[in-house]
Short mmCIF file of C-alpha atoms and ligand atoms in Angstrom, two decimals:
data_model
loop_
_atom_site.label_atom_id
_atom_site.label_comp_id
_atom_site.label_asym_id
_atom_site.label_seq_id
_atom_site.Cartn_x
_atom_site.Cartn_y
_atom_site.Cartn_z
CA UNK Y 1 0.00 0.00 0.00
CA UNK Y 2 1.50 3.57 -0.68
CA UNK Y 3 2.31 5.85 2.02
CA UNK Y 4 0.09 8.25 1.12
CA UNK Y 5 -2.90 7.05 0.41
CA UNK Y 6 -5.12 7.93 2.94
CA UNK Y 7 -7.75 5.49 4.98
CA UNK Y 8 -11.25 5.67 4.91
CA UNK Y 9 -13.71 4.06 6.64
CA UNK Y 10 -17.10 3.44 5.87
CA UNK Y 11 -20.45 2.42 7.67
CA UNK Y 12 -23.48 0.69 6.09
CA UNK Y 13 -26.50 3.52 5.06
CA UNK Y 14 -29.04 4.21 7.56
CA UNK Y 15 -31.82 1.63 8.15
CA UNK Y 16 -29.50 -0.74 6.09
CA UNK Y 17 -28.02 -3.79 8.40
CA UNK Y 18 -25.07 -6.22 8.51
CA UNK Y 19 -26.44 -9.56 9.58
CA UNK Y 20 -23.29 -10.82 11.69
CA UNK Y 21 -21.70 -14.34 11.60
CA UNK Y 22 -23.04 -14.63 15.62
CA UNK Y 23 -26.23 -13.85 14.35
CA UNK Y 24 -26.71 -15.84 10.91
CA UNK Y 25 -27.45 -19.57 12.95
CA UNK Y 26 -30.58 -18.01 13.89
CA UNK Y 27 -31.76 -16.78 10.68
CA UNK Y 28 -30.54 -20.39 9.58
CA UNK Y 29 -32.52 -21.94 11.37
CA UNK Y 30 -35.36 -19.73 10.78
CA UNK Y 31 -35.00 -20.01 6.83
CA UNK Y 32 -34.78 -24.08 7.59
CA UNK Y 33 -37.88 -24.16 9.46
CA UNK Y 34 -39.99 -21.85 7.15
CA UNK Y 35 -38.56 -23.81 4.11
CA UNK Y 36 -39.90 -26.99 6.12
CA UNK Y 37 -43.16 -25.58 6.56
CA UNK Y 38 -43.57 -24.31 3.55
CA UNK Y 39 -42.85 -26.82 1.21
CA UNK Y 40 -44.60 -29.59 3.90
CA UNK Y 41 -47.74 -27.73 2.26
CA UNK Y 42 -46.69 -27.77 -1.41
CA UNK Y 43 -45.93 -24.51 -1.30
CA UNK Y 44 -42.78 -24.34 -4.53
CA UNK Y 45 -40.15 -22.02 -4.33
CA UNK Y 46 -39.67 -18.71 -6.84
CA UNK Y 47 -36.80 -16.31 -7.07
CA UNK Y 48 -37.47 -13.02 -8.51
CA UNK Y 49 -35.53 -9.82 -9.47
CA UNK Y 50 -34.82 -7.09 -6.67
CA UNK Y 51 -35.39 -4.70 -9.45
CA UNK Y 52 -38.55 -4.10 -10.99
CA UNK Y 53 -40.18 -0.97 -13.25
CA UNK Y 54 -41.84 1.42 -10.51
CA UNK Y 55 -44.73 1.51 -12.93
CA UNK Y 56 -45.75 -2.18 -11.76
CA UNK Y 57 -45.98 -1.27 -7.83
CA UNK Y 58 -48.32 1.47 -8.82
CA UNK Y 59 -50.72 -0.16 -10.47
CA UNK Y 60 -50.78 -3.33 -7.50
CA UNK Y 61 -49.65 -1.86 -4.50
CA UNK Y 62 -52.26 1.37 -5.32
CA UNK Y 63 -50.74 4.82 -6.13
CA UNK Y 64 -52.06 6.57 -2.66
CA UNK Y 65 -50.13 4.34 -0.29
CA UNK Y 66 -47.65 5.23 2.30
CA UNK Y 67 -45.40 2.62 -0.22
CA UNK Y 68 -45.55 4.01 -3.05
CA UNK Y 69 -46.28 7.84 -2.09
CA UNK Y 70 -43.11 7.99 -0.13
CA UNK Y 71 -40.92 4.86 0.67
CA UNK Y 72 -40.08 3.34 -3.10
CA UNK Y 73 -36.30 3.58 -3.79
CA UNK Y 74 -37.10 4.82 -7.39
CA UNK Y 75 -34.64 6.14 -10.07
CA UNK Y 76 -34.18 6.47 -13.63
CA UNK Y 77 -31.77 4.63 -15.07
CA UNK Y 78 -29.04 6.84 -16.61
CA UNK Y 79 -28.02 4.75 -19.38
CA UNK Y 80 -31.70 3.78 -20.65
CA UNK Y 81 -34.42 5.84 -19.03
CA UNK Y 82 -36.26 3.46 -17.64
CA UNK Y 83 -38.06 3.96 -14.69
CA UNK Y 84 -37.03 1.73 -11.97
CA UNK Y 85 -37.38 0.28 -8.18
CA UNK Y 86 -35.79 -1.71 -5.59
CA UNK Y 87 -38.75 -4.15 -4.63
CA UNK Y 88 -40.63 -2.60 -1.56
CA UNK Y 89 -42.92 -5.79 -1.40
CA UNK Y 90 -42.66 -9.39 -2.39
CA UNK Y 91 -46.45 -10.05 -4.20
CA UNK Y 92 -46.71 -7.75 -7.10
CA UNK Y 93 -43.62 -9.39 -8.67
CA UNK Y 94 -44.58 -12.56 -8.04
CA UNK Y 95 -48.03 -11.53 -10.04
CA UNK Y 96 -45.33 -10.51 -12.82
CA UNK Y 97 -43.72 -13.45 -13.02
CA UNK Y 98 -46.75 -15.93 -12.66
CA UNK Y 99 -48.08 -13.66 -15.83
CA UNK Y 100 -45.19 -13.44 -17.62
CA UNK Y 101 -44.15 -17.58 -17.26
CA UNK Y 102 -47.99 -18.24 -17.75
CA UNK Y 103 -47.54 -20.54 -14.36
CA UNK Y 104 -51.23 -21.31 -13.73
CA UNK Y 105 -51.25 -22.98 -17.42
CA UNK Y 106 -51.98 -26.20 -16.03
CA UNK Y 107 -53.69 -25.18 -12.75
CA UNK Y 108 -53.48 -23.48 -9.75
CA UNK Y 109 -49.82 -22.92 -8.19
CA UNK Y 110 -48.61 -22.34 -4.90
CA UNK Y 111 -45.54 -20.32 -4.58
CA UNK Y 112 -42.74 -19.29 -2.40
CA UNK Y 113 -40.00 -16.80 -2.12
CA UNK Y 114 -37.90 -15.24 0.72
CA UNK Y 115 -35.11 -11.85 0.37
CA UNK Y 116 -34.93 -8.37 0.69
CA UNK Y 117 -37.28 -5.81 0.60
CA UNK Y 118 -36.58 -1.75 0.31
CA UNK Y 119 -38.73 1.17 1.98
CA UNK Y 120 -37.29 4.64 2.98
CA UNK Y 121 -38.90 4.39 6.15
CA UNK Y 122 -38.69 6.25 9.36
CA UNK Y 123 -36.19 3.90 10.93
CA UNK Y 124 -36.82 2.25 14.62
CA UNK Y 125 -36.37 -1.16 16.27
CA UNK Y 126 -37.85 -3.50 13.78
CA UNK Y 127 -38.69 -1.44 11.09
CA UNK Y 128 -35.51 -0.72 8.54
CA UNK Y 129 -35.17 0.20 5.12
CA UNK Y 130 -33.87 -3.07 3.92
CA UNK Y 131 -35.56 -5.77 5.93
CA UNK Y 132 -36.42 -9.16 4.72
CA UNK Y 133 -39.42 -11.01 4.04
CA UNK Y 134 -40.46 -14.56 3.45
CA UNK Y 135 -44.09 -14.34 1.32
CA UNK Y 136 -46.37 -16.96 -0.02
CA UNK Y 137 -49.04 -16.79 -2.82
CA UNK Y 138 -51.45 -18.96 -4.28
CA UNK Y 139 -53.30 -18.52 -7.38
CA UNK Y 140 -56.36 -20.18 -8.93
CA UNK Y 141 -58.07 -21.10 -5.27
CA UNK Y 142 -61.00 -19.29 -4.82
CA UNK Y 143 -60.97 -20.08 -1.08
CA UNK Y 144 -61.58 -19.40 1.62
CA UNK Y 145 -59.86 -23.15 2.17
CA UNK Y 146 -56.59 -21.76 0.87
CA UNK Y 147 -57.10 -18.27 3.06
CA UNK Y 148 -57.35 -20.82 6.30
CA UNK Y 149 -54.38 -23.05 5.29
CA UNK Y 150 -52.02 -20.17 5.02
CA UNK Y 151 -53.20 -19.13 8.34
CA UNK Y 152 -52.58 -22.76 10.03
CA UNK Y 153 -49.61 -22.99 7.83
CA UNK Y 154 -48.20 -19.82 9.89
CA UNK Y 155 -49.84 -21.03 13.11
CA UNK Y 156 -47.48 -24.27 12.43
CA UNK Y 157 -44.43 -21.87 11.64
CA UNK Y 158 -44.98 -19.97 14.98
CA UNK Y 159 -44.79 -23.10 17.32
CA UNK Y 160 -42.00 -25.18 15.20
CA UNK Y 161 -39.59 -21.68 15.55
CA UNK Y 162 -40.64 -21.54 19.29
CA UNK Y 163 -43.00 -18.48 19.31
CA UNK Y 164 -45.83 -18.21 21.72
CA UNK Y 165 -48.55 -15.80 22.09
CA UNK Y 166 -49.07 -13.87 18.55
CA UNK Y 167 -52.52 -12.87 17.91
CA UNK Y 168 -54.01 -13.74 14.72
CA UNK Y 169 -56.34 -10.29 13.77
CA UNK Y 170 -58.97 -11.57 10.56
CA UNK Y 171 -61.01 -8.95 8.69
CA UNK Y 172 -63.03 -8.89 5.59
CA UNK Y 173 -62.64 -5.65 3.58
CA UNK Y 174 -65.11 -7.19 0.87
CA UNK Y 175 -64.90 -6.61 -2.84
CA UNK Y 176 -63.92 -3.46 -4.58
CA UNK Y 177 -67.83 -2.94 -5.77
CA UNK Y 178 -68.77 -3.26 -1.76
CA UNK Y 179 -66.28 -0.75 -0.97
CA UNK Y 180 -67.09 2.22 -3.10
CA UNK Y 181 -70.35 2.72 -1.48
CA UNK Y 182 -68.61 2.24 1.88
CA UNK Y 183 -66.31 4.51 1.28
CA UNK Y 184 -68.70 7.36 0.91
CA UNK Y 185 -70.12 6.20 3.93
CA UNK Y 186 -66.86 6.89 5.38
CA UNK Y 187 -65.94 9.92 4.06
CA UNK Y 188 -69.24 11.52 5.19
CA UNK Y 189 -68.85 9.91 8.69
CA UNK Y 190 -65.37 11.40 8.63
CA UNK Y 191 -66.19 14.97 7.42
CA UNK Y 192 -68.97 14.83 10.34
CA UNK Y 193 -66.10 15.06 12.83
CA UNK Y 194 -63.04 16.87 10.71
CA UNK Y 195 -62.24 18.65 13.79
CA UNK Y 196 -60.95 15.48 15.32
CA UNK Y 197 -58.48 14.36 12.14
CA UNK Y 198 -55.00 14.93 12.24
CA UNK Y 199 -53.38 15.74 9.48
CA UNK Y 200 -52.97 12.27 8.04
CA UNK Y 201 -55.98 11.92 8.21
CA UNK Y 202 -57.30 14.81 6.52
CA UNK Y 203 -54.75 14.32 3.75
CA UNK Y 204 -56.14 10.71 3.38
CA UNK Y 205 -60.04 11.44 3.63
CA UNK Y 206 -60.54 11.53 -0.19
CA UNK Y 207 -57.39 9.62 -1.26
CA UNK Y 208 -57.81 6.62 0.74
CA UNK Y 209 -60.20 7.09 4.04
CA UNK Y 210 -60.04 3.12 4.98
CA UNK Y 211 -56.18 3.67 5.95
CA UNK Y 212 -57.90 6.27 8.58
CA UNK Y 213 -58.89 3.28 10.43
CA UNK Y 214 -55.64 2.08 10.72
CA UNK Y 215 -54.12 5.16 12.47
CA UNK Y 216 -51.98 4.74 15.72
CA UNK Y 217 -52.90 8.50 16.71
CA UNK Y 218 -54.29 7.70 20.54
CA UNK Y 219 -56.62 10.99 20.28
CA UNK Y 220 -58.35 9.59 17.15
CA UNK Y 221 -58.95 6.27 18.38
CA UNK Y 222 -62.51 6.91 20.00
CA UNK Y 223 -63.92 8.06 16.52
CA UNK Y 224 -62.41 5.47 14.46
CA UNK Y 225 -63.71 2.83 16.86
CA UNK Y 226 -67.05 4.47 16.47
CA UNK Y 227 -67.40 4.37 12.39
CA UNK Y 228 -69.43 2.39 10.36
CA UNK Y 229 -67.83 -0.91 9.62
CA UNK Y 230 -67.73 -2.19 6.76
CA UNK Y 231 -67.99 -6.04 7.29
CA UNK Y 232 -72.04 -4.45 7.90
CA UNK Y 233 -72.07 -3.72 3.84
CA UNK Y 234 -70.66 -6.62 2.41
CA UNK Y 235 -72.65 -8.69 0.50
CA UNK Y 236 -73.64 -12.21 0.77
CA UNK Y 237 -70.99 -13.61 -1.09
CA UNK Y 238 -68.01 -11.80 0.85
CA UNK Y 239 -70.21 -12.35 4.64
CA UNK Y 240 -70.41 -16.04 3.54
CA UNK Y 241 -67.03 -16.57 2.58
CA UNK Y 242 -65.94 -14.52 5.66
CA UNK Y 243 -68.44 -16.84 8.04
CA UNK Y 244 -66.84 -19.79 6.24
CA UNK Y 245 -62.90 -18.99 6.92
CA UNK Y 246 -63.69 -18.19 10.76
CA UNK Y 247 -65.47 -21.75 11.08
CA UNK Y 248 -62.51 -23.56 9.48
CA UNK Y 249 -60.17 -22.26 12.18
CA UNK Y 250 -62.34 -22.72 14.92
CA UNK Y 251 -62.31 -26.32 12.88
CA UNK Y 252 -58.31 -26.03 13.15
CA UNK Y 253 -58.31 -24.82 16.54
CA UNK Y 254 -56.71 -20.99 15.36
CA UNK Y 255 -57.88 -18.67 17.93
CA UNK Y 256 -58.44 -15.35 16.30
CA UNK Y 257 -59.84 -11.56 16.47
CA UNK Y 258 -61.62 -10.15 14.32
CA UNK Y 259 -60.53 -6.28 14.15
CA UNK Y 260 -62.75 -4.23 12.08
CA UNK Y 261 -60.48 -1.88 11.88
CA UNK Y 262 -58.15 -3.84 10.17
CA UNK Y 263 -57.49 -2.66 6.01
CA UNK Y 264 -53.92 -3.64 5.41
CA UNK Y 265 -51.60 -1.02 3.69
CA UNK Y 266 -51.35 -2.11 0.09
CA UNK Y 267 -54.22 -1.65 -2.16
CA UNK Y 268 -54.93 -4.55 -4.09
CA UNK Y 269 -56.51 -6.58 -1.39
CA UNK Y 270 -59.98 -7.61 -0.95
CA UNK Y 271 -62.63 -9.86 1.11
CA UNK Y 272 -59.90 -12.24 3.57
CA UNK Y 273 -57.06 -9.75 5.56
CA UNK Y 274 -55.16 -10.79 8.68
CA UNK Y 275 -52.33 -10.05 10.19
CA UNK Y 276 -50.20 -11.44 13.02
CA UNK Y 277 -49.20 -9.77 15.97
CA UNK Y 278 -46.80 -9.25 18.94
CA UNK Y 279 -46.79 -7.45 22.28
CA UNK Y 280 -43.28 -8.32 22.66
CA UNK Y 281 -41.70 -5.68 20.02
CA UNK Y 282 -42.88 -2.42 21.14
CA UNK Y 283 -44.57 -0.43 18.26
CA UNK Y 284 -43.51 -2.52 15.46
CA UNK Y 285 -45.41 -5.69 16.54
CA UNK Y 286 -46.85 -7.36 13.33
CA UNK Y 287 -44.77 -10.15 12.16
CA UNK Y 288 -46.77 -11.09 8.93
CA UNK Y 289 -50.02 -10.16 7.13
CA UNK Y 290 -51.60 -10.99 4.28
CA UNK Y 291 -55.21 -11.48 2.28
CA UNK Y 292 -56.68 -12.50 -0.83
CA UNK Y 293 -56.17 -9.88 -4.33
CA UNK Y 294 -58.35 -11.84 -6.48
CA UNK Y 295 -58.00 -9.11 -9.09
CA UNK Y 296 -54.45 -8.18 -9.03
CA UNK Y 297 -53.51 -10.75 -11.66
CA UNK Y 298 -55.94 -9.53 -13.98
CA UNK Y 299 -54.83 -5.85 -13.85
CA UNK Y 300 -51.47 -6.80 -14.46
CA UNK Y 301 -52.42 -8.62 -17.65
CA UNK Y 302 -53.33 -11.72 -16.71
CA UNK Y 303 -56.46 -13.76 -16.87
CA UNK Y 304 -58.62 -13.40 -13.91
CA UNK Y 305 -57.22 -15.63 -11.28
CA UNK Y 306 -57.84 -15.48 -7.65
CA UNK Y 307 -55.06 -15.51 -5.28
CA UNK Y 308 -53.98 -15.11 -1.73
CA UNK Y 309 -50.91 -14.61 0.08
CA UNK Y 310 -48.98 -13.56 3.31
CA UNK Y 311 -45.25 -12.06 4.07
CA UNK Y 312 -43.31 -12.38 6.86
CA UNK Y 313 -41.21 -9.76 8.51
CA UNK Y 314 -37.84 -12.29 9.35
CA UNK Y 315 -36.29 -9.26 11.11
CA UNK Y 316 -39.16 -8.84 13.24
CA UNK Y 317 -39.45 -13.22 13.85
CA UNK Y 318 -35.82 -13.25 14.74
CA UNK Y 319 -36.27 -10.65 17.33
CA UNK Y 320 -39.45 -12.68 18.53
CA UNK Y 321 -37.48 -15.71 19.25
CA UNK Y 322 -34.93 -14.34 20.56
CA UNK Y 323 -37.62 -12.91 23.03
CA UNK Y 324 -38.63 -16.61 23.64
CA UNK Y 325 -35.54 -17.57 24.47
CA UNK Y 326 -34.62 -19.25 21.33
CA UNK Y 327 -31.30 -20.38 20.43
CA UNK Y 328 -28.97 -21.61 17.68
CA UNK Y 329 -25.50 -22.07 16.92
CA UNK Y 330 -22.81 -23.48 14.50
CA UNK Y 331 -19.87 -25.09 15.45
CA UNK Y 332 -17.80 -27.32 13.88
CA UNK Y 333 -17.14 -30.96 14.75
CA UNK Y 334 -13.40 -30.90 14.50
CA UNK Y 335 -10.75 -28.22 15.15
CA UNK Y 336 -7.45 -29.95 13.31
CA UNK Y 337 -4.37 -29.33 15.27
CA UNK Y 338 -1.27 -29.96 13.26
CA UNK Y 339 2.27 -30.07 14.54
CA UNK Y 340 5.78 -31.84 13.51
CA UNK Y 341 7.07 -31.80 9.72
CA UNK Y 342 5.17 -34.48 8.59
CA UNK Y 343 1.82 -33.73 10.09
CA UNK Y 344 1.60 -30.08 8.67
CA UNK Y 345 2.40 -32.09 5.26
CA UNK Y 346 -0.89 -34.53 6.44
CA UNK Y 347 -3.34 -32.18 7.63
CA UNK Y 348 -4.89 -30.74 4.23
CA UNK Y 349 -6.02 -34.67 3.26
CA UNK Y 350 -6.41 -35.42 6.79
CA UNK Y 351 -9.27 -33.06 7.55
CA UNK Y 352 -10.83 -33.52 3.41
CA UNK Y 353 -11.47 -37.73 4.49
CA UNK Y 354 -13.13 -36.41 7.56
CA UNK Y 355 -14.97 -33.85 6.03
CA UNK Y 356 -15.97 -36.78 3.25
CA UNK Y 357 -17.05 -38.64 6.36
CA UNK Y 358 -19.65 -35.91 7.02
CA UNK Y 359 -17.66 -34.14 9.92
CA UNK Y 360 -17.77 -30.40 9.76
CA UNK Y 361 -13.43 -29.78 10.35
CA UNK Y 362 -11.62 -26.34 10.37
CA UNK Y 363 -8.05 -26.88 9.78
CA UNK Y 364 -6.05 -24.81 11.73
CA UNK Y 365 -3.68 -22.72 9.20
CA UNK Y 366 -0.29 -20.45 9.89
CA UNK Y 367 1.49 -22.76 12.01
CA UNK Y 368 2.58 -22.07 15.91
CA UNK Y 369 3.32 -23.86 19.01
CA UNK Y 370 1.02 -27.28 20.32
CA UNK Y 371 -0.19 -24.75 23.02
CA UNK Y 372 -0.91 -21.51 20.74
CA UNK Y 373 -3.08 -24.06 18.52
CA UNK Y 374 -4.77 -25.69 21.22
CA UNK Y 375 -6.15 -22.22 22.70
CA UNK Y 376 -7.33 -21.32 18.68
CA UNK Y 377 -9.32 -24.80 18.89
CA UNK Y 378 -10.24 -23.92 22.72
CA UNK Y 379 -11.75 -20.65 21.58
CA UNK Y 380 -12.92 -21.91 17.58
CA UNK Y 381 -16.38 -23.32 19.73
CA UNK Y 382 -15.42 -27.22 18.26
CA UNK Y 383 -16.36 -29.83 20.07
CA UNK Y 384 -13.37 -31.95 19.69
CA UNK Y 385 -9.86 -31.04 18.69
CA UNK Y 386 -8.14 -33.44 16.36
CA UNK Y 387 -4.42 -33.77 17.26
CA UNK Y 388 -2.06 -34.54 14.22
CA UNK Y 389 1.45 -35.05 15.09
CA UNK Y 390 4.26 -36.88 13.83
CA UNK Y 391 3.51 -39.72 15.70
CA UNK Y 392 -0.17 -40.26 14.70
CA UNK Y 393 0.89 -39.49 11.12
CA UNK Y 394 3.14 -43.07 10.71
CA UNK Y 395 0.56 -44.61 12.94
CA UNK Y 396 -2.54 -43.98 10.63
CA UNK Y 397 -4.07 -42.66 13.67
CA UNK Y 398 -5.38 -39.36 15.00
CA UNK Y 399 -5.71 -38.00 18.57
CA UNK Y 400 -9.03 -36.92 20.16
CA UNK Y 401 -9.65 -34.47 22.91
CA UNK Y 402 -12.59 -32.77 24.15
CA UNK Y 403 -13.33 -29.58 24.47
CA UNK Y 404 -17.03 -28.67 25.76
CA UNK Y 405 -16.91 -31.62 28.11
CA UNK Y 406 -14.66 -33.59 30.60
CA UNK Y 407 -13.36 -36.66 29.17
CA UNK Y 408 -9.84 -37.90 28.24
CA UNK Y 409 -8.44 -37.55 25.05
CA UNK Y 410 -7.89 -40.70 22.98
CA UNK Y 411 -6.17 -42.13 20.13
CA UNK Y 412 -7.69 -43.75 17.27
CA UNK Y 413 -7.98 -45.02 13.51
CA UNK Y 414 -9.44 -41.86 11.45
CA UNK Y 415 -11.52 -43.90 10.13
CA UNK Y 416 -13.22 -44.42 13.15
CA UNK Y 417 -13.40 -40.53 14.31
CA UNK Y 418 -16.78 -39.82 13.23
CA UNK Y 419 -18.30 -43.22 15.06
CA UNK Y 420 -16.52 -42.22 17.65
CA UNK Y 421 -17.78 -38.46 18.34
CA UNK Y 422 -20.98 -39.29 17.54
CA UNK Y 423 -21.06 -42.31 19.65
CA UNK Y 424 -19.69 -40.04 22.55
CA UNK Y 425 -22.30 -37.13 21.67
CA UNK Y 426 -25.49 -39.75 22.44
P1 HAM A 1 -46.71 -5.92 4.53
O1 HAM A 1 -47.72 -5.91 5.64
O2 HAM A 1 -46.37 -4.64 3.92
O3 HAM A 1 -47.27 -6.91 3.43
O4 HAM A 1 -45.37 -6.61 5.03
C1 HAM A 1 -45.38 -7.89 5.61
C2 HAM A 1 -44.49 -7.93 6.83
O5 HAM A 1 -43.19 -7.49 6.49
C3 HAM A 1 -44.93 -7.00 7.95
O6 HAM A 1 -45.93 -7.60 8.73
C4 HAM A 1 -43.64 -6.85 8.72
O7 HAM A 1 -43.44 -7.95 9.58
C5 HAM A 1 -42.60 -6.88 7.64
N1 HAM A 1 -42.17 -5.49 7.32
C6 HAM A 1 -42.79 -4.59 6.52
N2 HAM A 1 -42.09 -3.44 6.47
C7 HAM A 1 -41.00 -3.61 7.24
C8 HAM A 1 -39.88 -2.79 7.61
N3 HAM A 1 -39.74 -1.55 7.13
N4 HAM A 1 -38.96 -3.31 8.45
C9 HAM A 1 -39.08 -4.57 8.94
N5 HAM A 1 -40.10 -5.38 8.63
C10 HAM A 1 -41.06 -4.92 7.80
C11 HAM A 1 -46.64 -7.19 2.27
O8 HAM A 1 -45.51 -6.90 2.02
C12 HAM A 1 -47.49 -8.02 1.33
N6 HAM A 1 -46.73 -8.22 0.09
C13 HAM A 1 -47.87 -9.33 1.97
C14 HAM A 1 -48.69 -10.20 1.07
C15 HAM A 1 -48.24 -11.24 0.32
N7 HAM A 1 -49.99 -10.07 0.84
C16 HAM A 1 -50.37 -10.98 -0.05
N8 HAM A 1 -49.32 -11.69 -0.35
#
């Protein structure tokens, strides 16, 4: 390096994280789990782009949202002009894709997908600007049998990752036809009292009035509690399908709430919403939600096809269990200590036969002292260090010492390591 150059350092953007090595066996195992889940339901994995055109979350996700009004990490691309955006949601590119591939050709699908999301949002503990999600949709079911079994699917989720004590909150915001006359009903109820809105409020009253509902402002609580509701105007077909979801988890044995209040954030929802939440996070307590769009597919060219889907917040679940107490680590089998001449020479094949026995081994590398190497497998978190000196090298053999228990180190074949450390770990 030159003498001159000068050194900078650098720190990650606001609201964007570092997930740390002592903190990835945690999301391992709570990508493991959810892949379990998922796919224990049929649920098929999908990988999409992080970039899409901006133009396709303002058509699904609905132009006066907090999403799309302020929290899309839009540009223009300088080479091309096209107009584009880091994903702030998981669904309307999965509608993209599904459309584009033609994936309900030969029936209904059920789809996966986990990664990042982007939204320039006020950041606090759980809520950042890139957070991750894992999201589920399935297309071609007109439910409300595939509206419960995502719910028991996460209800399953929740007690395989260790998670107690989330409340399941189940609305029905109807169809869009159902709406428009509510939403007058709103507005008027709303303009009856515009002394009491706050300024979100007032901004929202002919953009979108159901988000009103939603607010968190304590001094407008009495008034929204007090509207009209609109589960009171749906129609038969939404109250019946509505009546039949709530009697399939009682059948399941979901405990739930309904909250009237309850509209979801994105626009292309309708009839089935829900979301799942937390007393344990503070403000940002909703770990997933979710709810049928059974005409987002069509507005984004496809044929009609009814779906319904969920996210997860992972940021927010990995907080959660860690809350609960959960717990998860890696460490490897094997530390491989390696002294003498002959042993260094060893070591490289040494730890590759017990790695093709199925051992997890980090090879100690850059030499030293018996002692300084025993302290780097001492603090490396391995169960067992395997000694290689000279002497085990023209005996074929290898020595074994533990390291998270008493017990007296011992010499044997290396062919017989892996018996032997997992006979000793029963
Ligand atoms: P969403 O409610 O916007 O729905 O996000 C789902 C979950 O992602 C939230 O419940 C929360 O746990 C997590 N989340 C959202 N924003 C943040 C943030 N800034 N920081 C940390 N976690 C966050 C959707 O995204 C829909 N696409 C869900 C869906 C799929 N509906 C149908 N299919």
């Amino acid at each position: 390096m030159s003498q001159n150059s000068k050194s900078t350092s650098f720190q990650s953007i606001k609201g964007f994280y570092d997930i740390l090595p002592e903190a990835t066996p945690l999301w391992f195992k709570l990508e493991d789990v959810a892949r379990q889940v998922l796919s224990q339901y049929g649920y098929q994995h999908i990988r999409m782009p992080i970039v899409e055109p901006t133009e396709l979350f303002v058509r699904s996700v609905g132009e006066h949202t907090d999403i799309v009004e302020k929290e899309m990490y839009a540009w223009e691309d300088q080479l091309n002009g096209d107009k584009l955006v880091l994903r702030p949601e998981g669904t309307a590119g999965c509608v993209r894709a599904v459309v584009e591939h033609n994936l309900t050709y030969n029936g209904p699908q059920r789809l996966w997908y986990m990664g990042p999301m982007f939204r320039h949002e006020n950041v606090q503990k759980g809520r950042q600007r890139q957070f991750h999600q894992v999201g589920c949709e399935a297309f071609g079911f007109d439910g409300p049998d595939v509206d419960a079994e995502q719910i028991v699917l996460l209800a399953r989720l929740w007690r395989e990752l260790g998670i107690e004590d989330v409340e399941l909150q189940l609305n029905s915001i109807g169809d869009a036809d159902e709406r428009v006359a509510y939403r007058q009903t709103l507005i008027a109820y709303f303009e009856q009292h515009a002394d009491l809105l706050d300024e979100d409020a007032k901004r929202r009253l002919h953009t979108n009035p159901l988000r009103i509902l939603d607010t968190k402002n304590p001094r407008m609580q009495a008034i929204c509690e007090a509207a009209p509701k609109l589960m009171d105007s749906l129609g038969d077909a939404s109250q019946q399908h509505f009546e039949k979801l709530c009697q399939l988890l009682t059948e399941a044995g979901i405990a739930y709430v309904v909250n009237h209040r309850l509209v979801r954030g994105l626009d292309y929802y309708n009839r089935t919403v829900f979301e799942w939440v937390t007393t344990k996070l503070g403000a940002q307590g909703t770990i997933a939600g979710g709810g049928r769009y059974d005409t987002l597919v069509e507005k984004l060219g496809g044929k009609p096809t009814t779906a319904c889907g969920f996210a997860i917040g992972l940021e927010r679940v990995a907080l959660l269990m860690q809350e609960y107490g959960v717990t998860a680590n890696h460490t490897p089998d094997v530390y491989l200590v390696n002294v003498g001449e002959q042993a260094e020479a060893q070591a490289f094949g040494v730890a590759e036969t017990l790695r093709s026995d199925g051992l997890s081994v980090v090879l100690h590398a850059g030499g030293g002292s018996f002692k300084s190497q025993m302290k780097k497998a001492d603090r490396s978190g391995a169960r067992y260090a395997a000694i290689l000196g000279d002497d085990e090298v023209a005996l074929g053999e290898i020595s074994l010492k533990p390291l998270l228990e008493q017990g007296e180190q011992q010499r044997c074949l290396l062919a017989a390591v892996r018996s032997l450390i997992n006979f000793e770990s029963v």
